[in-house]
C-alpha positions as MATLAB code, in Angstrom:
seq = 'MSETMYLIAAIAFGGLITLGLRALPFAMLAKLRKSKLVKSLGEWMPAGIILILAVVVLVGEFQVRGSNWWMVLVATAVTVAVHLTCRRRVLLSVAAGTACYVLLVNFF';
ca = [
      69.056  124.617  183.272;
      66.192  122.472  184.489;
      64.034  120.560  182.096;
      60.985  122.757  182.774;
      62.913  125.959  182.097;
      64.318  124.420  178.929;
      60.778  123.612  177.692;
      59.503  127.097  178.563;
      62.434  128.690  176.749;
      61.904  126.457  173.692;
      58.188  127.305  173.537;
      58.882  131.023  173.953;
      61.594  130.932  171.280;
      59.308  129.031  168.893;
      56.512  131.521  169.540;
      58.775  134.467  168.769;
      59.928  132.878  165.520;
      56.331  132.125  164.497;
      55.237  135.679  165.293;
      58.143  137.099  163.308;
      57.437  134.907  160.297;
      53.770  135.901  160.293;
      54.494  139.608  160.695;
      57.206  139.717  158.027;
      54.864  139.725  154.961;
      52.822  142.582  156.412;
      55.961  144.569  157.155;
      57.197  144.005  153.604;
      53.797  144.820  152.093;
      53.646  148.175  153.883;
      56.648  149.342  151.856;
      55.190  148.016  148.589;
      51.658  149.462  148.914;
      52.403  152.315  146.504;
      53.885  149.995  143.885;
      51.967  149.779  140.604;
      52.922  146.112  140.289;
      51.411  145.222  143.665;
      48.232  147.173  142.845;
      47.958  145.445  139.487;
      48.526  142.040  141.083;
      45.862  142.827  143.678;
      43.354  143.567  140.939;
      44.107  140.665  138.599;
      45.281  137.814  140.800;
      41.901  136.867  142.358;
      40.243  136.533  138.950;
      43.264  134.710  137.558;
      43.357  132.255  140.434;
      39.645  131.542  140.084;
      40.086  131.040  136.339;
      42.976  128.608  136.874;
      40.999  126.676  139.498;
      37.949  126.486  137.232;
      40.009  125.247  134.280;
      41.794  122.627  136.401;
      38.532  121.342  137.885;
      36.754  121.274  134.524;
      39.616  119.453  132.793;
      39.711  116.916  135.628;
      35.977  116.359  135.478;
      36.021  116.014  131.679;
      38.687  113.322  132.034;
      36.855  111.498  134.830;
      33.430  111.568  133.171;
      34.651  110.257  129.821;
      31.643  109.923  127.514;
      29.417  111.740  130.018;
      31.324  114.987  129.600;
      28.071  116.739  128.742;
      27.054  116.640  132.431;
      29.961  118.878  133.306;
      29.113  121.192  130.458;
      25.423  121.421  131.448;
      26.250  122.056  135.113;
      28.758  124.739  134.128;
      26.181  126.361  131.854;
      23.593  126.321  134.663;
      26.109  127.907  137.031;
      26.944  130.675  134.574;
      23.293  131.261  133.647;
      22.166  131.518  137.273;
      25.097  133.779  138.085;
      24.302  136.173  135.245;
      20.510  136.186  135.633;
      20.302  136.361  139.447;
      22.329  139.515  140.025;
      25.680  137.720  140.327;
      24.947  135.924  143.579;
      27.870  133.557  143.960;
      26.389  131.239  146.558;
      23.173  130.833  144.594;
      24.959  130.095  141.328;
      27.376  127.623  142.944;
      24.499  125.885  144.737;
      22.438  125.672  141.536;
      25.376  124.347  139.516;
      26.293  121.816  142.186;
      22.698  120.628  142.520;
      22.405  120.291  138.756;
      25.644  118.305  138.563;
      24.677  115.989  141.421;
      21.276  115.348  139.864;
      22.774  114.632  136.444;
      25.405  112.287  137.849;
      22.874  110.345  139.909;
      20.100  110.069  137.331;
      22.071  109.470  134.092;
];
């Protein structure tokens, strides 16, 4: 087998393996769509993941800021307040919280 044919065969074989590995979860999920566990996980996992990420980030920021932990608390409060008062617009609340945090960190 020539070197060019060997490379073409290797690329084709790698492509088939990649395609199979990417299609496998969808093939498995099709059989599990009627499962109550999968439906329950689909409802609760996004909120749980966001909660875990928020807790991890907040704990990290509290540790980094030390005595200036109140900045994190104020920025979190601004984010929650904007989210609840402005019809739950995620981008607006994240932008307001981030802007508040950046301002507090730079001016205090």
